[in-house]
Tab-separated table of C-alpha atoms and ligand atoms in Angstrom:
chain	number	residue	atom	x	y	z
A	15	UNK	CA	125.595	78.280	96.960
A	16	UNK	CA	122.808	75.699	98.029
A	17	UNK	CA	120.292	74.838	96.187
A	18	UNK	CA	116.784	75.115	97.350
A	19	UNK	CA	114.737	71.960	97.766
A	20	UNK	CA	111.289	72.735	98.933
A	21	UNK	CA	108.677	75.254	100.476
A	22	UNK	CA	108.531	75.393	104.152
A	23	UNK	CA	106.323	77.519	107.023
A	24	UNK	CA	108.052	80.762	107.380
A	25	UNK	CA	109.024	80.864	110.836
A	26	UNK	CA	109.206	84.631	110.914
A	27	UNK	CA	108.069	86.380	113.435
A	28	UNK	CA	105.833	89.552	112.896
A	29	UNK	CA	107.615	93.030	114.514
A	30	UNK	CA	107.733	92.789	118.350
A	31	UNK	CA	107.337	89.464	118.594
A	32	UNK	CA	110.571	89.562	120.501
A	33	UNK	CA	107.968	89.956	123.585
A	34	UNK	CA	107.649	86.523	125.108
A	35	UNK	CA	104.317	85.206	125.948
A	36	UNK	CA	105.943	83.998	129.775
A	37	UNK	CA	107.232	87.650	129.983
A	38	UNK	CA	104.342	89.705	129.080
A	39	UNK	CA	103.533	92.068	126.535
A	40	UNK	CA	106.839	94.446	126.124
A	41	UNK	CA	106.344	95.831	123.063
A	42	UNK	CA	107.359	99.327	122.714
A	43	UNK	CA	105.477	102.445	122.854
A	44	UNK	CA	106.200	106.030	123.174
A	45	UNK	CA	105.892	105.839	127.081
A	46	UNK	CA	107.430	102.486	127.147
A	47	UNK	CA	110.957	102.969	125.534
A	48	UNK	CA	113.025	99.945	124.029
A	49	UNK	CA	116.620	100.004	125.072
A	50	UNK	CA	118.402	99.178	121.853
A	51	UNK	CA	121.912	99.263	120.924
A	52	UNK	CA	121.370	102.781	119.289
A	53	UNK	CA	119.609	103.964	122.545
A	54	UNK	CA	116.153	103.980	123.757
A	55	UNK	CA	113.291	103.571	121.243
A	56	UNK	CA	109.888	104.833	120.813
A	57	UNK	CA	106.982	103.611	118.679
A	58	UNK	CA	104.560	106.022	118.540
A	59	UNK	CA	101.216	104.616	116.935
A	60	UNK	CA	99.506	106.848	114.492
A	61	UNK	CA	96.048	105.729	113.693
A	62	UNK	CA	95.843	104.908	109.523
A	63	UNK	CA	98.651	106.558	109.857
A	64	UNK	CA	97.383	109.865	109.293
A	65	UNK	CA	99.105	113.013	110.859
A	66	UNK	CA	98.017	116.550	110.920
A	67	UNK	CA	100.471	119.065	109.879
A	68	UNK	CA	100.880	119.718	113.721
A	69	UNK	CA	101.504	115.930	115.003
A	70	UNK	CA	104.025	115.715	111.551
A	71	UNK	CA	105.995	118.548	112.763
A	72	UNK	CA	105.869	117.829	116.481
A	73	UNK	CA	107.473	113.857	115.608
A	74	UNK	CA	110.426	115.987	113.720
A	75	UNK	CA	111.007	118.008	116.672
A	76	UNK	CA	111.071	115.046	118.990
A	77	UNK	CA	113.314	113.272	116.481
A	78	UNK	CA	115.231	116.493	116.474
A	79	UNK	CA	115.624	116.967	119.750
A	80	UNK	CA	116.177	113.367	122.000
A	81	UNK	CA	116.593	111.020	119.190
A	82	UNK	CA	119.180	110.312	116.179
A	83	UNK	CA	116.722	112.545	114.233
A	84	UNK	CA	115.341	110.313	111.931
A	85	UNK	CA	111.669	108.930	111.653
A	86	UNK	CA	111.668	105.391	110.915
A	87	UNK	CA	108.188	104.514	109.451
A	88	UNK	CA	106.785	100.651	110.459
A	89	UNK	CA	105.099	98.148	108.268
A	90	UNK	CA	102.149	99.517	110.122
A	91	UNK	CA	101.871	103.184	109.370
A	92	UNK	CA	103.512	104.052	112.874
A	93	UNK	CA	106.572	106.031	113.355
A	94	UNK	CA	109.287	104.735	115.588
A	95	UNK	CA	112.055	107.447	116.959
A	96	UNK	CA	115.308	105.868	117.569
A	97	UNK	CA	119.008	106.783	119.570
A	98	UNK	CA	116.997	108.835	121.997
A	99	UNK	CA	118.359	109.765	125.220
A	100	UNK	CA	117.616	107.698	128.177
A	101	UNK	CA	115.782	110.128	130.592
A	102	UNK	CA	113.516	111.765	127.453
A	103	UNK	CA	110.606	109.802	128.620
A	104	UNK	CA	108.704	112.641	130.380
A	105	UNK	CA	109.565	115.338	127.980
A	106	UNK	CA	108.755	113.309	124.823
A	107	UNK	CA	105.400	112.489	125.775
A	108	UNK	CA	104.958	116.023	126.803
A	109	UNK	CA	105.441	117.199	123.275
A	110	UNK	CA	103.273	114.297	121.865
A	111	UNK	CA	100.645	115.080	124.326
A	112	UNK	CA	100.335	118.377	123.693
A	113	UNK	CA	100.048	117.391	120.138
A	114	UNK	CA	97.425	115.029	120.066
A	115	UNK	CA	99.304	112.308	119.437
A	116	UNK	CA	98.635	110.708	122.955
A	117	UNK	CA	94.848	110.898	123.700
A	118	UNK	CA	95.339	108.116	126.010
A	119	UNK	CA	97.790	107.115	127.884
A	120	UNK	CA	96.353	103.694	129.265
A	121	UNK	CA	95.713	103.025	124.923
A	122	UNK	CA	98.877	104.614	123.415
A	123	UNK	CA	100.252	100.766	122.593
A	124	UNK	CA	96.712	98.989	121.184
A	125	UNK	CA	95.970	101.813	118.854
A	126	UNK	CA	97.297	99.481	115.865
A	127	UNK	CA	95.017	100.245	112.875
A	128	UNK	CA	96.112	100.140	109.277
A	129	UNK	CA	93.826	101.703	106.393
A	130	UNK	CA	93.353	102.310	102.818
A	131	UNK	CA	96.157	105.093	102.169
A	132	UNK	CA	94.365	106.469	99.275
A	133	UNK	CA	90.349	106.257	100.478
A	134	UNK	CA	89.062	109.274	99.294
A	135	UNK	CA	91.221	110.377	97.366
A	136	UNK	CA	91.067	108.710	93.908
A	137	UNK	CA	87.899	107.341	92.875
A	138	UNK	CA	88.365	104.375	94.218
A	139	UNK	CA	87.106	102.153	97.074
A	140	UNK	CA	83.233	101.428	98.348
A	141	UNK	CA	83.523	103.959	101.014
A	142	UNK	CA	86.071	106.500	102.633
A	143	UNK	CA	87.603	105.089	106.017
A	144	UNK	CA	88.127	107.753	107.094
A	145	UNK	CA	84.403	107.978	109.468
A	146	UNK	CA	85.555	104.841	110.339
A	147	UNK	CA	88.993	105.622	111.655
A	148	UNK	CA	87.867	108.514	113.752
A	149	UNK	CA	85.133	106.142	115.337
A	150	UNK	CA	87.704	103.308	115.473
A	151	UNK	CA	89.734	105.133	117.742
A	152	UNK	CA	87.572	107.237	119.618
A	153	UNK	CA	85.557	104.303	120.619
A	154	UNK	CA	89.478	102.009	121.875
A	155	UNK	CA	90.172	105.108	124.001
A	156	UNK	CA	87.112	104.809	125.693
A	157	UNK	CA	86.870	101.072	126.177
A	158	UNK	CA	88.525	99.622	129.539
A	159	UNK	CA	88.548	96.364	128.033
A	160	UNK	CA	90.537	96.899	124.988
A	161	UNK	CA	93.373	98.145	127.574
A	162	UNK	CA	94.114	94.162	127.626
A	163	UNK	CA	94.615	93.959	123.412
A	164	UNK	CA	98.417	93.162	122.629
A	165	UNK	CA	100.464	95.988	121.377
A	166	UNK	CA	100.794	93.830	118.160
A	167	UNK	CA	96.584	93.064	117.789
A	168	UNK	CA	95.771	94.953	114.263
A	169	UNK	CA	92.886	96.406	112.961
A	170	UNK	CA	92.437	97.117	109.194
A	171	UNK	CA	90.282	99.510	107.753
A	172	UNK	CA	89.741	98.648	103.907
A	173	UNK	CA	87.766	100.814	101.904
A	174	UNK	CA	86.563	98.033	99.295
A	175	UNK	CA	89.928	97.836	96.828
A	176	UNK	CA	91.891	94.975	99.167
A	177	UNK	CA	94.970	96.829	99.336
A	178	UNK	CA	95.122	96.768	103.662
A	179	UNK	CA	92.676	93.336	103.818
A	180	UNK	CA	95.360	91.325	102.448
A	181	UNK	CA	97.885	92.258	105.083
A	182	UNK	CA	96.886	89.501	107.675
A	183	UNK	CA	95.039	92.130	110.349
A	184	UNK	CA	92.982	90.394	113.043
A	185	UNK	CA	89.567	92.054	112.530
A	186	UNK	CA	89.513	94.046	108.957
A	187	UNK	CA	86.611	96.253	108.040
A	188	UNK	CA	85.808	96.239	104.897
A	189	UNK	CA	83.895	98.084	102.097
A	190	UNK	CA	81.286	96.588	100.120
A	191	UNK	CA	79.396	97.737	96.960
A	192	UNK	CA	76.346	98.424	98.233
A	193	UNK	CA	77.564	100.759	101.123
A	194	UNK	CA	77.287	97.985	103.395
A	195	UNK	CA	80.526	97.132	105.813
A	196	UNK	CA	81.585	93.567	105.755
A	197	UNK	CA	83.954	92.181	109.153
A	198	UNK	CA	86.409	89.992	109.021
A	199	UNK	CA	87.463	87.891	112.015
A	200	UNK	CA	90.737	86.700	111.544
A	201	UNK	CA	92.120	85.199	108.220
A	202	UNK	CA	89.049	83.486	107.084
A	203	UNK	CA	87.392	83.589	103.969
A	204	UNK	CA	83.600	83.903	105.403
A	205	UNK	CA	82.701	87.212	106.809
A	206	UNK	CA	80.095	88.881	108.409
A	207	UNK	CA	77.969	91.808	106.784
A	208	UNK	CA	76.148	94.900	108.652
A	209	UNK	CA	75.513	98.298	107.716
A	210	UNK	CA	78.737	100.619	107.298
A	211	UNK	CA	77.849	102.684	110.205
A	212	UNK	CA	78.058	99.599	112.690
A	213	UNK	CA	81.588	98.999	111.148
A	214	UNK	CA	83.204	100.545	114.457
A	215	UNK	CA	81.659	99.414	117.040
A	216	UNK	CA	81.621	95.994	115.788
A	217	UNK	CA	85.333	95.533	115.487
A	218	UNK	CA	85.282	96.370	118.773
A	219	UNK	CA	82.856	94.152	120.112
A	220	UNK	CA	85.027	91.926	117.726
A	221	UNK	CA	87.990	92.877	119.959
A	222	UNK	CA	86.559	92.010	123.198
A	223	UNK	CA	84.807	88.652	121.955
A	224	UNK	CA	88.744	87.633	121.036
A	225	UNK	CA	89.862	89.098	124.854
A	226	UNK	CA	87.771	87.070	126.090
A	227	UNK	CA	88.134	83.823	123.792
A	228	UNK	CA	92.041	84.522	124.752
A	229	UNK	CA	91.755	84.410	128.632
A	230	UNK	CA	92.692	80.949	129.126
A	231	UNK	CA	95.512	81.011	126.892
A	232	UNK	CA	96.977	84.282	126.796
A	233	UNK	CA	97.121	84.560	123.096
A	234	UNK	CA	97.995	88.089	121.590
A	235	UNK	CA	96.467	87.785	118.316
A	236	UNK	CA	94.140	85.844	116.630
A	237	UNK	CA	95.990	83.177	114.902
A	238	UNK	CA	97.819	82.482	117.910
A	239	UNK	CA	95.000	80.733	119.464
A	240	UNK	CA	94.221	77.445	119.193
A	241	UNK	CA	92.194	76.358	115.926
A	242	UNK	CA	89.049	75.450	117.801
A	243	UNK	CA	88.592	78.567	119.038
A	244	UNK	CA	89.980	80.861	116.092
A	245	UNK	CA	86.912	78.794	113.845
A	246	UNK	CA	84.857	79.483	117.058
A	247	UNK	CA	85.447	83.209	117.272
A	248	UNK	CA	83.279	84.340	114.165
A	249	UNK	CA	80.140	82.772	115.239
A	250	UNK	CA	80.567	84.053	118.924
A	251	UNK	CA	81.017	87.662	117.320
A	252	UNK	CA	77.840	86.912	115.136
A	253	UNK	CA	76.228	86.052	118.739
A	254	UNK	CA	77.019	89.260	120.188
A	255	UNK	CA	75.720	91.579	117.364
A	256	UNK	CA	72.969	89.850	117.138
A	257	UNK	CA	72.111	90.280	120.603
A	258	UNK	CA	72.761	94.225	120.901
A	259	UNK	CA	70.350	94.466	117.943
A	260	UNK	CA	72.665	95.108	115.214
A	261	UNK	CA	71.047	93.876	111.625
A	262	UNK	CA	73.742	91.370	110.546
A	263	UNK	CA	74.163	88.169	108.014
A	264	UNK	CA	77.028	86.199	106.877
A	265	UNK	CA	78.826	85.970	103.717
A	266	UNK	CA	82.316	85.208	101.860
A	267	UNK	CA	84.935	87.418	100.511
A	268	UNK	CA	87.878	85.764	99.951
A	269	UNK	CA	91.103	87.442	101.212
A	270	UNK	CA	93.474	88.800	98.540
A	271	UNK	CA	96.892	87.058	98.738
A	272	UNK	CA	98.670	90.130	96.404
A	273	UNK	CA	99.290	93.210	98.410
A	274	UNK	CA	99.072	96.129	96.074
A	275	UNK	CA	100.733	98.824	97.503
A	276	UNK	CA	99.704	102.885	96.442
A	277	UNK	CA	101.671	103.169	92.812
A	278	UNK	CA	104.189	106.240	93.084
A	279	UNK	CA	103.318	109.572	92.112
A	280	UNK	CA	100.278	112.262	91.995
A	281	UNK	CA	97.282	110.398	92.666
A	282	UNK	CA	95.073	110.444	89.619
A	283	UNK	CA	90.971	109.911	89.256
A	284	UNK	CA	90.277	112.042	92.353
A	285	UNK	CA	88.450	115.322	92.139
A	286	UNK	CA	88.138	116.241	96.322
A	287	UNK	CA	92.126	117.483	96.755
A	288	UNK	CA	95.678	116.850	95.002
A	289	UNK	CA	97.555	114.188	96.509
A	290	UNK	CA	100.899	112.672	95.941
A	291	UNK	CA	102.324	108.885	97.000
A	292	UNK	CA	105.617	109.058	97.880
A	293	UNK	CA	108.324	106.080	98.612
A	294	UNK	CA	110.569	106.180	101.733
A	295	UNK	CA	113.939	104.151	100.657
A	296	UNK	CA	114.097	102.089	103.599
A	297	UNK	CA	111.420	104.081	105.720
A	298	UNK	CA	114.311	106.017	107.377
A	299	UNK	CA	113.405	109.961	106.764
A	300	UNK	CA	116.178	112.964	107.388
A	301	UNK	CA	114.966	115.818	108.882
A	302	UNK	CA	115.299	117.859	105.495
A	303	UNK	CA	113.066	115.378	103.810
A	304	UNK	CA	110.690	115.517	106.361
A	305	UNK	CA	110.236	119.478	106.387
A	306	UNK	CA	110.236	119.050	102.586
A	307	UNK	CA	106.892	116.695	102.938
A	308	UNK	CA	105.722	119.193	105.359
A	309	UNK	CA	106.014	122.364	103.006
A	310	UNK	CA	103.268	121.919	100.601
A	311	UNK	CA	100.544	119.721	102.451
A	312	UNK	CA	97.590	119.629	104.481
A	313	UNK	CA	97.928	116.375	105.752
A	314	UNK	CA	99.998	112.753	105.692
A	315	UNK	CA	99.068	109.433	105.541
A	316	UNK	CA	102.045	106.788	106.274
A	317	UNK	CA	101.165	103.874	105.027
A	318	UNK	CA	102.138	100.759	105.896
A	319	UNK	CA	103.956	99.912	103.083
A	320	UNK	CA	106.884	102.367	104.482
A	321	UNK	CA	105.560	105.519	101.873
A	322	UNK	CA	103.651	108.201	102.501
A	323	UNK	CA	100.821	110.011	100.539
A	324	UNK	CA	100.742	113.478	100.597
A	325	UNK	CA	97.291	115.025	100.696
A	326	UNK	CA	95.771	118.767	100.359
A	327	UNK	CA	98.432	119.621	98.160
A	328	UNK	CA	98.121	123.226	96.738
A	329	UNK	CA	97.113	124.414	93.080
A	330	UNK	CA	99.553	123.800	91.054
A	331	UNK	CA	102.729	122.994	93.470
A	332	UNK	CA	102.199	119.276	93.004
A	333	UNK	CA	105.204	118.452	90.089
A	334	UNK	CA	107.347	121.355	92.221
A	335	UNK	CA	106.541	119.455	94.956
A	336	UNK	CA	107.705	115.701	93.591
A	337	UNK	CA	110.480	117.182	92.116
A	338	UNK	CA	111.521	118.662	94.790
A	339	UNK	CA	110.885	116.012	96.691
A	340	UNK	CA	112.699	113.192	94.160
A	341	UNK	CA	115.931	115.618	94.678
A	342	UNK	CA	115.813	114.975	98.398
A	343	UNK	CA	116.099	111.333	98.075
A	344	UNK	CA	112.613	109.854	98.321
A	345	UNK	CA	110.258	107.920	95.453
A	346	UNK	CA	108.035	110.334	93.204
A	347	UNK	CA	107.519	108.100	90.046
A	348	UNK	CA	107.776	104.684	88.574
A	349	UNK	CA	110.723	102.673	88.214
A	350	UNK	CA	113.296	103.659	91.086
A	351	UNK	CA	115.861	101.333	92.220
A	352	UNK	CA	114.448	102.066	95.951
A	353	UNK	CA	110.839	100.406	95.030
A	354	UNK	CA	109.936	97.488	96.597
A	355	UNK	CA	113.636	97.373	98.987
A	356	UNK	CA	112.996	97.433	103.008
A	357	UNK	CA	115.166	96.259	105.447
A	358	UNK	CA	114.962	95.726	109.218
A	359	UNK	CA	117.162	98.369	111.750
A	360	UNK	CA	120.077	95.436	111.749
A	361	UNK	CA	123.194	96.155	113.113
A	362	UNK	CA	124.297	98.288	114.529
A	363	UNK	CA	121.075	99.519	116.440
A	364	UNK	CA	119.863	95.890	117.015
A	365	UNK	CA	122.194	93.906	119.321
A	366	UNK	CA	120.616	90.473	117.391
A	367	UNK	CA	121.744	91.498	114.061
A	368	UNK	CA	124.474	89.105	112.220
A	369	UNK	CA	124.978	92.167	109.660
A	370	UNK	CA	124.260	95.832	108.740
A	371	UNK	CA	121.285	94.826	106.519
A	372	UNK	CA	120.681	98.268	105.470
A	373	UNK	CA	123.836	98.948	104.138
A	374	UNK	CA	123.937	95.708	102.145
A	375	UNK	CA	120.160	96.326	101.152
A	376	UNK	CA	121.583	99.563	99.783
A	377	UNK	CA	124.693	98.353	97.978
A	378	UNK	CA	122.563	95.921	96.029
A	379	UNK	CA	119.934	98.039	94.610
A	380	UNK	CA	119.835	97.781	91.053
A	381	UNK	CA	117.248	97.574	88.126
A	382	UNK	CA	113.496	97.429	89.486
A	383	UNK	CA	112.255	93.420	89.991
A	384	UNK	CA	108.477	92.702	90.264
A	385	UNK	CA	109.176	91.380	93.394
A	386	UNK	CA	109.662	93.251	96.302
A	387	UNK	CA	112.826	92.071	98.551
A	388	UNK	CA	113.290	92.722	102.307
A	389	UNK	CA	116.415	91.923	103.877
A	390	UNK	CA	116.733	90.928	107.513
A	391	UNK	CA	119.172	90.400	110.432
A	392	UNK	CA	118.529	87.418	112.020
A	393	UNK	CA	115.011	85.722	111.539
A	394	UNK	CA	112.738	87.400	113.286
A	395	UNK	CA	112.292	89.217	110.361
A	396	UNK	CA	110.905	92.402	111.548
A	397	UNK	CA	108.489	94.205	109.884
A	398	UNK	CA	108.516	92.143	106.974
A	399	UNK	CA	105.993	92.534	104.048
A	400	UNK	CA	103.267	90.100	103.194
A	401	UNK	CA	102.436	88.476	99.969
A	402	UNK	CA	104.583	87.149	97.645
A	403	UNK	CA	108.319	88.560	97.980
A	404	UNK	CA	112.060	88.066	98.841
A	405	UNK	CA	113.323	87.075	101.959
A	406	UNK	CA	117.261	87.502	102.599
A	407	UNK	CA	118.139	86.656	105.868
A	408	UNK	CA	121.616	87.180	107.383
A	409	UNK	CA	122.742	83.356	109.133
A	410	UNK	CA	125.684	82.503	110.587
A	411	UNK	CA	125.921	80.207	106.907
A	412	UNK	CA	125.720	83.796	104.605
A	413	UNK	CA	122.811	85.226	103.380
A	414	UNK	CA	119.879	82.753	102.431
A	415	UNK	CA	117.537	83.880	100.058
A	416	UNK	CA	113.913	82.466	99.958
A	417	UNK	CA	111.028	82.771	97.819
A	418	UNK	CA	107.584	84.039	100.459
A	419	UNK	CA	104.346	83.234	99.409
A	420	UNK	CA	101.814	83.783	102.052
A	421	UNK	CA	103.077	81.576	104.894
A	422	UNK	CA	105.494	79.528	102.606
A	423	UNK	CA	108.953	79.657	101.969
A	424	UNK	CA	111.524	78.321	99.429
A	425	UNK	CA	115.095	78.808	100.086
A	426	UNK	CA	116.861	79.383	97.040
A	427	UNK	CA	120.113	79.706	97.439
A	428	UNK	CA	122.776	80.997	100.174
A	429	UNK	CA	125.587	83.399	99.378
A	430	UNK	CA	128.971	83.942	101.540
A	431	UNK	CA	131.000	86.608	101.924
A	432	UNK	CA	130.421	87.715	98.117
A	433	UNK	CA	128.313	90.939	97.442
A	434	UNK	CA	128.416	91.249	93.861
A	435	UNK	CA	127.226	87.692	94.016
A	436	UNK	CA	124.296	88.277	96.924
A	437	UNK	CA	123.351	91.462	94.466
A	438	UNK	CA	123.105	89.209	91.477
A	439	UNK	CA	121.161	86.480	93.551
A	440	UNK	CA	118.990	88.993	94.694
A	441	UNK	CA	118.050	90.956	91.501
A	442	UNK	CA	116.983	87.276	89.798
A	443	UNK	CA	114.860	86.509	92.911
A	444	UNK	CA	113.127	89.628	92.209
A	445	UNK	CA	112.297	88.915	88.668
A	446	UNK	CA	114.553	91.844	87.739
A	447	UNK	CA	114.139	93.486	84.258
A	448	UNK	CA	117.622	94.010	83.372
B	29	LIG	S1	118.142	91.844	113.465
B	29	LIG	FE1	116.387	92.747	112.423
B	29	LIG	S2	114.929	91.084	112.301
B	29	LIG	FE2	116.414	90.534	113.903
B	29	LIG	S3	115.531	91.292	115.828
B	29	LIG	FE3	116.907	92.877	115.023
B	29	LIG	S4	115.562	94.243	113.872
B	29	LIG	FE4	114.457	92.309	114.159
């Protein structure tokens, strides 16, 4: 074991970043598959991750029918299919098509937007997103420009309660008290404020001020351009409201640092519809757990904290539901094992992978620890969380485990060949109440 000595940048990089800059953009999509070791893979972006009962079923079917059957859910509320056939291209995007989960081709890969899973549905929150999703999308399908965004560029839609503002989005929309939307560009602290139902069109006007700050360089996201012009950006947004007449002034909202995922179980304080937040172990679904979700609901919201809520629930059938659910495998309640444990794909889809992360993630679940843990390959660290949590990384050394706080990281401690030791390691990183 080594001991840890001090904090240092995390020098993760966030899912996708595989794509290099000199390369071009090559992140996946569901027209543009991903050859991985487990066969070609699709990432099919699903808009605050909510799914109508028909786009939910039609993703099982495709998963059913050209891939390894699984849905793997993202740490952005999309859905990747995985081990599908080589030639499925035409075929799957016929089904998706025809199920509305491809209104445009040309936008398929910038459709990255992340909301508030529960907005509207308990009480809580300055406004529901949802107005604001529908507009958010509808309004990147029709824009030309935003055809140049990044598959990785993310939008946030946060209804007020900082749950999606404090995972690190390039524009976020925000909720405020008095019904009022407030923007914010980037990670700063100083935002701008304009009425609620301007919220859309200004994140995209947002969007193209960053296009267009990124020319020269070719960033792909906001803090990957250079400082001068990330503290530039704001004001140059500010500029262009202004100047199509929108009524807006600036302000300060600190972003939260402590992501606060949905709690697990029926969502309580809400008086609209029954809902239910449910935990993925490892955001890889079976096709029996996925027609379970299906059975009882109206629609689903994946969030991107790999779970899913449940909405439209029917009288009474939410505890048969959850139970029936909980039997299947998946996160109804408080204090599972599963809670708070991701993983990347590892080995043996990804050819990059020193070890079968998943497998180890699995063998070393024990009590609950107020941290959550996420164990990676190699590190890139895909699809890691944000926050503060626990960072295992598979190196040719063993398994290092690090401390994350926002961009920080403090190694502390490396473990060989040993997995009742790596389990223990891990479970007092975690804080775990044993
Ligand atoms: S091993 Fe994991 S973290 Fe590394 S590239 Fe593969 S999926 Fe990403």
């Amino acid at each position: 074991m080594l001991a840890a000595m001090s904090a240092s940048p995390l020098t993760s990089r966030s899912p996708g970043d595989a794509c290099a800059r000199s390369s071009g953009d090559a992140c996946p999509g569901a027209l543009r598959l991903h050859r991985a070791d487990d066969g070609a893979l699709a990432r099919i972006r699903i808009p605050g991750g909510v799914l109508t009962p028909r786009q939910a079923d039609a993703l099982g079917k495709a998963a059913e029918r050209f891939g390894d059957g699984e849905l793997h859910l993202t740490s952005r509320g999309n859905v990747q299919l995985r081990g599908l056939t080589p030639d499925c291209g035409a075929e799957l995007a016929g089904l998706l098509d025809e199920a509305g989960l491809l209104p445009s081709e040309r936008h398929e890969r910038v459709r990255n937007v992340v909301a508030s899973p529960l907005s509207g549905l308990d009480g809580l929150g300055s406004v529901d997103v949802g107005p604001w999703l529908t507009g958010l999308d509808r309004l990147l399908c029709e824009s030309a420009g935003a055809t140049a965004l990044s598959g990785r560029f993310l939008f946030a839609l946060d209804d007020g309660r900082g749950d999606v503002d404090a995972l690190g989005a390039d524009l976020t929309l925000l909720g405020h008290d008095d019904g009022d939307a407030l923007l914010r560009v980037g990670h700063v602290d100083e935002v701008l404020r304009l009425p609620a139902a301007e919220g859309p069109r200004a994140a995209l006007t947002a969007a193209e001020a960053f296009l267009d700050s990124a020319r020269e360089t070719g960033a792909w996201r906001v803090k990957d351009l250079p400082d001068a012009d990330a503290a530039a950006l704001p004001a140059e947004v500010l500029r262009r409201l202004r100047r199509t007449g929108t009524t807006v002034t600036t302000g300060r909202r600190p972003r939260p640092l402590e992501v606060l995922p949905p709690a697990h179980g029926p969502v309580v304080g809400g008086h609209r519809e029954s809902a239910l937040s449910v935990g993925v172990p490892l955001g890889r679904l079976v096709p029996a757990q996925w027609r379970l979700l299906l059975s009882g609901a109206g629609k689903l919201r994946l969030t991107p904290w790999r779970g899913i809520v449940v909405t439209g629930i029917g009288p009474g059938r939410t505890e048969g539901l959850s139970a029936g659910l909980a039997e299947a495998g998946l996160i109804t309640g408080p204090g599972s094992p599963w809670a708070g444990v991701g993983a990347c794909i590892g080995r043996p889809g990804c050819a990059k992978s020193l070890a079968d992360v998943r497998t180890e993630a699995g063998a070393a679940v024990g009590p609950a620890g107020r941290l959550p843990v996420y164990w990676s390959g190699c590190e890139r660290r895909c699809g890691h969380p944000h926050g503060e949590w626990i960072d295992v990384v598979a190196t040719p050394g063993g398994h290092r485990i690090s401390h994350v706080r926002g961009d920080l990281a403090t190694a502390t401690t490396t473990v060989r060949d040993d997995p009742a030791a790596l389990a223990a390691a891990v479970a007092t990183a975690r804080g775990a109440r044993t």
